[in-house]
XYZ file of N, CA and C in Angstrom:
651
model
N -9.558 -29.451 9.919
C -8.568 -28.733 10.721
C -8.149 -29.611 11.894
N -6.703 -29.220 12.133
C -6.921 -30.581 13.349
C -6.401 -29.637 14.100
N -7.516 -30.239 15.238
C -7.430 -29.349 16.888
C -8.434 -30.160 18.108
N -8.185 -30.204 18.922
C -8.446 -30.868 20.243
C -10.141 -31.277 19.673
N -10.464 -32.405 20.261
C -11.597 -32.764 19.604
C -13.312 -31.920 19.891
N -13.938 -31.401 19.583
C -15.054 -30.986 20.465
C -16.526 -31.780 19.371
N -17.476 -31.415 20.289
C -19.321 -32.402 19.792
C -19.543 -31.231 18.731
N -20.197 -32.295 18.066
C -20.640 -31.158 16.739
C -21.534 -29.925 16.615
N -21.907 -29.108 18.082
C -22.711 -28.481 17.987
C -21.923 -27.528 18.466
N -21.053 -27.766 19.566
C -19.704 -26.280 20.095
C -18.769 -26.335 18.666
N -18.362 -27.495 17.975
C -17.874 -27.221 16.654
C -18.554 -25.669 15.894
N -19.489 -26.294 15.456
C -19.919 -25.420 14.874
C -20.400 -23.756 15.329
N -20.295 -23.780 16.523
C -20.507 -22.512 17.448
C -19.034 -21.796 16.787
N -17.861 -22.492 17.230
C -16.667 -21.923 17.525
C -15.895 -21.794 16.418
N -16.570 -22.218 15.163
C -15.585 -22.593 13.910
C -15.926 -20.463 13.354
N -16.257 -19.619 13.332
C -16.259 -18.414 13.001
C -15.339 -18.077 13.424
N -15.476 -18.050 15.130
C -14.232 -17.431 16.123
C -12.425 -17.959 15.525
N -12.847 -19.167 14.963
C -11.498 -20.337 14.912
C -10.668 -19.267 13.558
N -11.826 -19.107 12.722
C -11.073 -17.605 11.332
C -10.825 -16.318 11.685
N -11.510 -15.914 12.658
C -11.432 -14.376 13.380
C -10.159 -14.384 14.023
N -9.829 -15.646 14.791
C -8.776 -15.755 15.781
C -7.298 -15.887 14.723
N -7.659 -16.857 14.038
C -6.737 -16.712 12.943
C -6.060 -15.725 11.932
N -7.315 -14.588 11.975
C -7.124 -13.475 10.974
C -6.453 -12.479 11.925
N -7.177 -12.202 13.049
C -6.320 -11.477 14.227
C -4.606 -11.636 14.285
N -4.387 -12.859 14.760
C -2.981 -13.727 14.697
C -2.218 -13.192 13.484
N -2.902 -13.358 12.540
C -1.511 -13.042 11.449
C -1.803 -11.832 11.106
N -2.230 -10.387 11.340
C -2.497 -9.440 11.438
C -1.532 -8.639 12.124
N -1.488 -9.440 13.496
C -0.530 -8.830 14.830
C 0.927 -9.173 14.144
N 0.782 -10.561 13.950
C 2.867 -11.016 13.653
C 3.189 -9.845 12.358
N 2.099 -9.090 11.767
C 3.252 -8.116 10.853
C 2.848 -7.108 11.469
N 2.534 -6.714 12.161
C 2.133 -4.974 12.927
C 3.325 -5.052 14.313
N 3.923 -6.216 14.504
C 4.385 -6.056 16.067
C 6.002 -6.726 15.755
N 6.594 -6.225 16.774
C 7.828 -6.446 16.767
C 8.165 -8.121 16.280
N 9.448 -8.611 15.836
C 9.863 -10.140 15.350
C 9.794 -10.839 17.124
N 10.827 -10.168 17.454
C 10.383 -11.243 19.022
C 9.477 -10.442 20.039
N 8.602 -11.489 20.672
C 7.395 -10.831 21.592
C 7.558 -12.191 22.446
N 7.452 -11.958 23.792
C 7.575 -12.875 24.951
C 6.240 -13.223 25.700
N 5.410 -12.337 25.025
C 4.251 -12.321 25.828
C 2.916 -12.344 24.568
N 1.914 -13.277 24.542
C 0.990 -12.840 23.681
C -0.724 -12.917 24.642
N -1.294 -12.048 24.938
C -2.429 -12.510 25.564
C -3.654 -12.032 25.099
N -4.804 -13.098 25.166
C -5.780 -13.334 24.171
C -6.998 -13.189 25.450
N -7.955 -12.099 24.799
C -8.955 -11.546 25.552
C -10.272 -12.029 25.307
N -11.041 -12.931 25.592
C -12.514 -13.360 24.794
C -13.385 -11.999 25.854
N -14.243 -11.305 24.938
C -15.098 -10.658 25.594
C -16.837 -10.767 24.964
N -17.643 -10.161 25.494
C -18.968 -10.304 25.306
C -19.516 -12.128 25.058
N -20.144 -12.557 24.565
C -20.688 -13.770 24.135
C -19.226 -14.684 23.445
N -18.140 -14.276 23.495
C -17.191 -15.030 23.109
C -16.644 -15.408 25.029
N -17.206 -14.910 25.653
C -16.870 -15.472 27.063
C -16.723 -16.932 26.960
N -17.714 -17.185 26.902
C -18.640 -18.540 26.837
C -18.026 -19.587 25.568
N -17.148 -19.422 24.993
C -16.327 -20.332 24.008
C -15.406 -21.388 24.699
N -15.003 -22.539 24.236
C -13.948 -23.349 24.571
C -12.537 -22.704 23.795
N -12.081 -22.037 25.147
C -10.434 -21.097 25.177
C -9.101 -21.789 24.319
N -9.263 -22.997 23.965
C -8.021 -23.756 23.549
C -8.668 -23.515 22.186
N -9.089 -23.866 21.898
C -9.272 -24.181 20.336
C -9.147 -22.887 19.463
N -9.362 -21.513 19.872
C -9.570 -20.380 19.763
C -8.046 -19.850 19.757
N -7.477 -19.843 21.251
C -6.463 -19.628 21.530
C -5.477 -20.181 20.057
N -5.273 -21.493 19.774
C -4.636 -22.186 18.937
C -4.804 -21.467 17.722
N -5.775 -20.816 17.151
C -6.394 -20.404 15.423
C -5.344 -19.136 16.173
N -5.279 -18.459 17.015
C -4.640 -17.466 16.930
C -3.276 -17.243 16.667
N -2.816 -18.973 17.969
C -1.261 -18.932 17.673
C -1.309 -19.308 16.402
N -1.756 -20.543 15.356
C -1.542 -20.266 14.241
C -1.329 -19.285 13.183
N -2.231 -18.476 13.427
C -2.110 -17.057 12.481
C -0.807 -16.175 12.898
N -0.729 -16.374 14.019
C 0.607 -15.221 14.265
C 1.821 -15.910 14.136
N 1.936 -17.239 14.341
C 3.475 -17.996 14.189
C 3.674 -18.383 12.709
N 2.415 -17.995 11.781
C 2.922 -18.238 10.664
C 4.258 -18.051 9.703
N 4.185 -16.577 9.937
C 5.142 -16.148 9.361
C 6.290 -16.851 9.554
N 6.311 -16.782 11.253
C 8.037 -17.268 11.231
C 7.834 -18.916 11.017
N 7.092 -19.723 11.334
C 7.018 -21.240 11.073
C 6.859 -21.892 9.751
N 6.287 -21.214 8.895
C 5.351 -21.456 7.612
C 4.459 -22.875 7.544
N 4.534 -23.430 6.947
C 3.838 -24.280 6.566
C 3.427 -25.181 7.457
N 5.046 -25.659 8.110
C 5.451 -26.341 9.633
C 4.378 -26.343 10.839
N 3.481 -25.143 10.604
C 2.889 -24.480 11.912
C 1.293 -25.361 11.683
N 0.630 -25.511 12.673
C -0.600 -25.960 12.942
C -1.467 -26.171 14.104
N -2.820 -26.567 14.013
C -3.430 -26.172 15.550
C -2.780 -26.958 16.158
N -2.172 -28.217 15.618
C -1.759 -29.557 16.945
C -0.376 -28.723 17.864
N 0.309 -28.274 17.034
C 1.644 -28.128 17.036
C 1.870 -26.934 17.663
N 1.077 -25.461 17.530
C 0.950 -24.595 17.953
C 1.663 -24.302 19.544
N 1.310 -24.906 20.256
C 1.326 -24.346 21.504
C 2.616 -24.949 21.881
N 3.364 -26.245 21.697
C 4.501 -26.251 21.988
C 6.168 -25.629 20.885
N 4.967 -25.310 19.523
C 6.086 -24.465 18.763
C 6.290 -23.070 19.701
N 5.362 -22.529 20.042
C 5.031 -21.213 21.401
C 6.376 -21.197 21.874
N 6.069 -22.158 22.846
C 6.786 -22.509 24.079
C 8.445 -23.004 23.613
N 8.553 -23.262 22.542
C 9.997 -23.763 22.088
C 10.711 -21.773 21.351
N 9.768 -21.257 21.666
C 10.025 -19.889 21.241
C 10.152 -18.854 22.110
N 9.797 -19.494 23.109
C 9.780 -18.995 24.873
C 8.230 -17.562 24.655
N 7.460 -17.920 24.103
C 6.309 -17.256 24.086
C 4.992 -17.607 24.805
N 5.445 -16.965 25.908
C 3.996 -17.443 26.947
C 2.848 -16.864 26.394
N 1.645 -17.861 26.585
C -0.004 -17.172 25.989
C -0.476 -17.212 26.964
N -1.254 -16.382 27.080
C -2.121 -16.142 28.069
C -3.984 -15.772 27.754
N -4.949 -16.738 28.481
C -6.041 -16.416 28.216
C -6.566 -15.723 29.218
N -7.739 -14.541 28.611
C -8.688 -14.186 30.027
C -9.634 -13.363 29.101
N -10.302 -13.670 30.201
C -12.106 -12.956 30.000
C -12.484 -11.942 30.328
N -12.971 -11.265 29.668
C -12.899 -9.824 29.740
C -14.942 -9.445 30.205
N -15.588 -8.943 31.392
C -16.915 -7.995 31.003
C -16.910 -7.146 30.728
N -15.875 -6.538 30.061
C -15.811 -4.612 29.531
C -17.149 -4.835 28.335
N -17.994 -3.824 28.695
C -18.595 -3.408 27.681
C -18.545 -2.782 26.409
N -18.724 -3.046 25.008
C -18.272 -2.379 23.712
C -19.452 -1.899 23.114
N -18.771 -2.135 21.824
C -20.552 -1.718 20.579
C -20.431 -3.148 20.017
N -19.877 -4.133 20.284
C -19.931 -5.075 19.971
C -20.197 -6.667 20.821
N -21.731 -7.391 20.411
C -21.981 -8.628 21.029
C -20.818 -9.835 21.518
N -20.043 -9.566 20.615
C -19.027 -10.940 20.690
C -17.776 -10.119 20.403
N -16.610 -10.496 20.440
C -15.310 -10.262 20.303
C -13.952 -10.884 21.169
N -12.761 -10.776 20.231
C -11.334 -11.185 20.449
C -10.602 -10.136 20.331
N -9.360 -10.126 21.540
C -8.717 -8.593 21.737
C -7.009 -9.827 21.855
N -6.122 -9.921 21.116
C -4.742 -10.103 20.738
C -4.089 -8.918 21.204
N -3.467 -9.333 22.299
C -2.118 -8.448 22.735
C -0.916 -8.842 22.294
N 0.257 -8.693 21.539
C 1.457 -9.216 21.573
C 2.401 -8.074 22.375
N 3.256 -9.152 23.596
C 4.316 -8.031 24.227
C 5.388 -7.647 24.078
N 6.269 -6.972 23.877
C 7.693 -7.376 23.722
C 8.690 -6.400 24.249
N 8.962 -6.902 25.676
C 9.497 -5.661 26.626
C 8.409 -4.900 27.152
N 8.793 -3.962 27.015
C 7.493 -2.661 28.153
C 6.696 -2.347 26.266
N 7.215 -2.742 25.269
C 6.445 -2.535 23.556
C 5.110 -3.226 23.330
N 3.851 -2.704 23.680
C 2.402 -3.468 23.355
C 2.006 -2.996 22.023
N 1.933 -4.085 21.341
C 1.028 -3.911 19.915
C -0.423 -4.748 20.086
N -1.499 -4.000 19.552
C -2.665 -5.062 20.098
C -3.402 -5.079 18.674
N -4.828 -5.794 18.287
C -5.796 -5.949 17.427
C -6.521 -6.827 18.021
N -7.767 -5.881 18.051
C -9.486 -6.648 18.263
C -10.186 -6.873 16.524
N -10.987 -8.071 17.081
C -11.976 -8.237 15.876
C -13.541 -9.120 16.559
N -14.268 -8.992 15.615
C -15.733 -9.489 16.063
C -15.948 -10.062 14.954
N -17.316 -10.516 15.042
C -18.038 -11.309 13.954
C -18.956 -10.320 13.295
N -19.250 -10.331 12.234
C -19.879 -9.326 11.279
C -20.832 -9.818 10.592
N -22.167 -9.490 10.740
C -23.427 -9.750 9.839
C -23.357 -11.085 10.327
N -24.969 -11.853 9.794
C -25.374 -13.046 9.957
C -24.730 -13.933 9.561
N -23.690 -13.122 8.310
C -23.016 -14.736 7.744
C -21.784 -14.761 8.863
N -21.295 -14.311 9.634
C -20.519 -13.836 11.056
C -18.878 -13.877 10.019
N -19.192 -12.888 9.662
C -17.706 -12.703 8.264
C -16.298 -11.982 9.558
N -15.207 -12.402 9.725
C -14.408 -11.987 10.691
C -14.407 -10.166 10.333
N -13.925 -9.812 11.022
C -13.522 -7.791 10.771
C -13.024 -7.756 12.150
N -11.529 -7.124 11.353
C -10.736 -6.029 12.751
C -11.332 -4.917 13.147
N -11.811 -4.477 14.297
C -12.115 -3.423 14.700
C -11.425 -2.308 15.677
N -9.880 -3.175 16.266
C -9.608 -2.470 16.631
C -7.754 -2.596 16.486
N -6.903 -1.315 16.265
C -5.847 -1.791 16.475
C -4.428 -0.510 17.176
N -4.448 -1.368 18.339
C -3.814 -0.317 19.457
C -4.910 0.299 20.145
N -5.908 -0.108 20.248
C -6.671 0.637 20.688
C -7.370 1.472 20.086
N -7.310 1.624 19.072
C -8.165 2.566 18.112
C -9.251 1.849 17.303
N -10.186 2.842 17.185
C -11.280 1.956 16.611
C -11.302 1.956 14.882
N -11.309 0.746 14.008
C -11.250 0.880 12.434
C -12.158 -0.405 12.406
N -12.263 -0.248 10.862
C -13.129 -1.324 10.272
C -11.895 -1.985 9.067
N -11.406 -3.064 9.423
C -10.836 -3.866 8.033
C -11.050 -5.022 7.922
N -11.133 -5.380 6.680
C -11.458 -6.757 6.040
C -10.541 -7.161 5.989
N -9.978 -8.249 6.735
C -9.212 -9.437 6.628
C -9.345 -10.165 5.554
N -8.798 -9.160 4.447
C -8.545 -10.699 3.345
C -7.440 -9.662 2.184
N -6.490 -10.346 1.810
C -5.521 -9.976 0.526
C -4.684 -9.225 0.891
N -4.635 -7.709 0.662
C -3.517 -6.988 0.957
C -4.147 -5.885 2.108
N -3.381 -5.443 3.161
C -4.046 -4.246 3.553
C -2.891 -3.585 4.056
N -2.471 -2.517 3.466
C -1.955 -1.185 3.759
C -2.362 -0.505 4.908
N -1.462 -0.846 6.099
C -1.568 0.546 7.954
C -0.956 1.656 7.817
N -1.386 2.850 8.249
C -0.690 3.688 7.803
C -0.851 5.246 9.128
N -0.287 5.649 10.116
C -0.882 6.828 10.089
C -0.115 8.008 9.370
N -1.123 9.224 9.829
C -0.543 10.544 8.539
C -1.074 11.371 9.395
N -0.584 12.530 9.410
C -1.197 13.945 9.983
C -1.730 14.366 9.157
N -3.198 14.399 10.416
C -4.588 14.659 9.852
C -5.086 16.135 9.098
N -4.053 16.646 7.762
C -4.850 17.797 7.334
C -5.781 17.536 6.079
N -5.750 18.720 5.606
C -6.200 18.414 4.119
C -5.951 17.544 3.052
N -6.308 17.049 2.486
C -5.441 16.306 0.960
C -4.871 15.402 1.964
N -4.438 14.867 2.408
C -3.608 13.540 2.800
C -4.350 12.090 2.294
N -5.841 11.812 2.418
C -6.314 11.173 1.884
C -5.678 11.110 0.417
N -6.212 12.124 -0.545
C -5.848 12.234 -1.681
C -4.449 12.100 -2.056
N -3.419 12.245 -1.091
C -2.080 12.254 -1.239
C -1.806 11.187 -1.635
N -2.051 10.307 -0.570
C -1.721 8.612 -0.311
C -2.438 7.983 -1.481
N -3.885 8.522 -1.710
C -3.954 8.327 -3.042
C -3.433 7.678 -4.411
N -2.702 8.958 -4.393
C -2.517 9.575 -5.842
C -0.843 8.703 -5.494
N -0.346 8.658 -4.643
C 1.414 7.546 -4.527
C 0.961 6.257 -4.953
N -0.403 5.561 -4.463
C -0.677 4.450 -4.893
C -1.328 3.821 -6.362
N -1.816 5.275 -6.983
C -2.740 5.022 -8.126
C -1.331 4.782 -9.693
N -0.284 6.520 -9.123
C 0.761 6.128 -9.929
C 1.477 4.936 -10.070
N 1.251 4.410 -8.551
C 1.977 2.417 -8.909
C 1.002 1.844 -9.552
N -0.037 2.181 -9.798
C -1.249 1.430 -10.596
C -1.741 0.405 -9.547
N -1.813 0.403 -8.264
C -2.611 -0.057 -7.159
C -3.499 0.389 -6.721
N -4.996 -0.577 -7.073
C -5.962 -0.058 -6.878
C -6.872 -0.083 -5.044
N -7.140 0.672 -4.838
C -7.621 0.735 -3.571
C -9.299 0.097 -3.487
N -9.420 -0.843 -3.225
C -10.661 -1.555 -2.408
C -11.781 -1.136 -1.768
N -11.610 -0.346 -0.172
C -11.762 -0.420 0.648
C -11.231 0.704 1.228
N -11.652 1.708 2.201
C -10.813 2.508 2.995
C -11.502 3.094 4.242
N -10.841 2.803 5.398
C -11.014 2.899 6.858
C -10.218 4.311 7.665
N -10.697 5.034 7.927
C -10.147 6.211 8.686
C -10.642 6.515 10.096
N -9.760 6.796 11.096
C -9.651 7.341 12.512
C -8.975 8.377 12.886
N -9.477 9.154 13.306
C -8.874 10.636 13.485
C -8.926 10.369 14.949
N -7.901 10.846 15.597
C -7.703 11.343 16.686
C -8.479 12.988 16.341
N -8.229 13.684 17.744
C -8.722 15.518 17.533
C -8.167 16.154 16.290
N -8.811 16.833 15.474
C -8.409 17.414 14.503
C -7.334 17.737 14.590
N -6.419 17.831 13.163
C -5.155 18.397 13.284
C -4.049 17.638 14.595
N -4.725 16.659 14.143
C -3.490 15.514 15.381
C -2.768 14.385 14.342
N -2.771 13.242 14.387
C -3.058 11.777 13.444
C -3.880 11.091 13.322
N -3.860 10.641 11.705
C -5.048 9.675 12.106
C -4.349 8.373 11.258
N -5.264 7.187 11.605
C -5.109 6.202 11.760
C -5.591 5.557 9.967
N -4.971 5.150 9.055
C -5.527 5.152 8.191
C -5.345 3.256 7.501
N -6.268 2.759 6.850
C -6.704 1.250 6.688
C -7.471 1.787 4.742
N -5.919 0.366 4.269
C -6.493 0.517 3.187
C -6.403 -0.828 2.449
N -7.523 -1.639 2.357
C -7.390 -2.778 1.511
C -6.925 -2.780 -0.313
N -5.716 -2.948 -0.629
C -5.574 -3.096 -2.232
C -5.551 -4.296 -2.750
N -5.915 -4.146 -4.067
C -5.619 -5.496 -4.902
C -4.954 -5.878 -5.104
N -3.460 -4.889 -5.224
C -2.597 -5.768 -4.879
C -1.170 -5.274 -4.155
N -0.194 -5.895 -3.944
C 1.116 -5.339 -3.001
C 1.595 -4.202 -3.854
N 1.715 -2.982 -3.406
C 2.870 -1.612 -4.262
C 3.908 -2.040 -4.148
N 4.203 -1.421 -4.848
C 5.947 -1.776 -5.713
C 7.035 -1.410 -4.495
N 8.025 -1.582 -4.424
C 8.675 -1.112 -3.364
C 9.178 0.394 -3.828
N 9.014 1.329 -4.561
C 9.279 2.609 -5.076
C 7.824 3.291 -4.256
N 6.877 2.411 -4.716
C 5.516 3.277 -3.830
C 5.708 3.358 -2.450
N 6.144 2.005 -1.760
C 6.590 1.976 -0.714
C 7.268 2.803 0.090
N 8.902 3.325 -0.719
C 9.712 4.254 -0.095
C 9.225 5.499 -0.082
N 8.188 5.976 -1.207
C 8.021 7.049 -1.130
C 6.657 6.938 0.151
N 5.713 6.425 0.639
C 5.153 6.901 1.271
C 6.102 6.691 2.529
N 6.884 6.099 3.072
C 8.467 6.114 4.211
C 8.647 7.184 4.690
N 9.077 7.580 3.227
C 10.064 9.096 3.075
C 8.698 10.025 3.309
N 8.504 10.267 3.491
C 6.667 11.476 3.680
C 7.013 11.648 5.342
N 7.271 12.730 5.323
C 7.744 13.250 6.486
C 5.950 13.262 7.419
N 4.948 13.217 6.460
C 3.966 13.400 6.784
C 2.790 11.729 7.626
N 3.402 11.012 7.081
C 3.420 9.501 6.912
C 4.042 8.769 7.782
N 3.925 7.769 9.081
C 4.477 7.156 9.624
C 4.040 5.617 9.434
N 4.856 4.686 10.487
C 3.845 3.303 10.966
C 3.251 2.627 9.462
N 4.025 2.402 8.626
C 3.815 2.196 7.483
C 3.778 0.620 7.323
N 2.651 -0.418 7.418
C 2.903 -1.792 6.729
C 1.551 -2.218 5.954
N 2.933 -2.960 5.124
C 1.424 -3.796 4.239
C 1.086 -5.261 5.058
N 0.053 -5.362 5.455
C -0.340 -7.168 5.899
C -0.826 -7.690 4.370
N -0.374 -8.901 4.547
C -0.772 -9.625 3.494
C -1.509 -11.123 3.987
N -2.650 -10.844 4.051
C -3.695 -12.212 4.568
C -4.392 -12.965 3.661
C-alpha cells in the first residue's frame, strides 16, 4: 500500500485500523450526500494513540472512491480532497463506549450530517460498523449491504423479506435497531447479491420503508 512511511512495529499496529478506516470511507460516500465540504474523522478509545495520517488517508480513500475510481490512492488522497474543496479534519475523542478502540466518520454537507462508527472485532481485529447516524448496529463490511429504515410494527421484518426472496436475493446477515416501540427502526441487511431494480422500487414505493441504499463494498 503506499502511504507515508512508518517502522515495522506501528505498521503493523495500524494496518487493521488502515481496513476499518477504509471500510468506514466507502460506507459513508453511498449513505451521504454527492457533495460534502466537510469530512471529520474521530479516533476514540486505544485508537487515540495511532499515527492520524495514515488512518485519516484509508478513509479518504474509501470515501473518494466512488467519485475518483481507480485514480484514487493513499499518496494522492489528500490533495485529490483538497482539489474537491473537501476539508478533513482529525480529533480525538475520551467519550466513553462499549467499545476498546474505535473510528467515528462524519461527512458534512451544509447544516446535512451523515456519520458511521466502526471498531475492531475479535482477536483476528475483523473491521464492523457499529454505528450509523448515531445509532447503534452491527454490519459486516464486505459485498452487498442493504440500509433501510421501516416502521417498527409487526411483519415488517418478514415483509422486506419476502420483496427480497421473490427477487431470489438471499439474505446473509441481519442487524436491527428500534428506536421506542412503534416508532422506526433502523434495519442492516447483508445479501449475496445486488436486487434487481424492480425489488428496489418496490421497497421505495412502501409507504412503510424509507432511507433506502444498497452499499456495495
Amino acid at each position: 500500500v503506499n502511504m507515508p512511511s512508518l517502522d515495522a512495529r506501528t505498521s503493523d499496529l495500524v494496518r487493521p485500523y488502515l481496513a476499518l478506516g477504509e471500510k468506514l470511507g466507502l460506507v459513508l460516500a453511498q449513505i451521504s450526500p454527492k457533495r460534502n465540504d466537510r469530512l471529520v474523522i474521530t479516533f476514540g478509545g486505544k485508537a487515540t494513540a495511532l499515527p492520524g495520517d495514515p488512518v485519516s488517508r484509508a478513509v479518504l480513500k474509501g470515501f473518494l472512491q466512488n467519485a475518483a475510481g481507480s485514480e484514487v490512492n493513499t499518496v494522492n488522497v489528500r490533495s485529490l480532497a483538497n482539489s474537491l474543496g473537501l476539508l478533513v479534519e482529525e480529533t480525538k475523542s475520551s467519550e466513553e463506549t462499549d467499545f476498546q478502540e474505535w473510528l467515528h466518520v462524519s461527512a458534512h454537507s451544509g447544516d446535512k450530517r451523515t456519520s458511521v462508527g466502526g471498531t475492531l472485532f475479535s482477536s483476528r481485529l475483523l473491521p464492523r460498523i457499529v454505528r450509523v447516524n448515531s445509532q447503534p448496529v452491527e454490519i459486516v463490511p464486505e459485498g452487498v449491504v442493504l440500509l433501510l429504515k421501516n416502521t417498527d410494527r409487526p411483519g415488517m421484518v418478514g415483509h422486506i423479506g419476502s420483496i427480497l426472496g421473490r427477487a431470489e436475493v438471499n439474505i446473509a446477515n441481519m442487524s436491527l435497531h428500534r428506536d421506542p416501540a412503534g416508532g422506526e427502526a433502523l434495519t442492516v441487511l447483508n445479501l449475496d447479491s445486488v436486487p434487481a431494480a424492480e425489488a428496489m422500487k418496490e421497497l421505495r414505493d412502501d409507504p412503510a420503508i424509507s432511507n433506502v441504499h444498497v452499499i456495495k463494498l
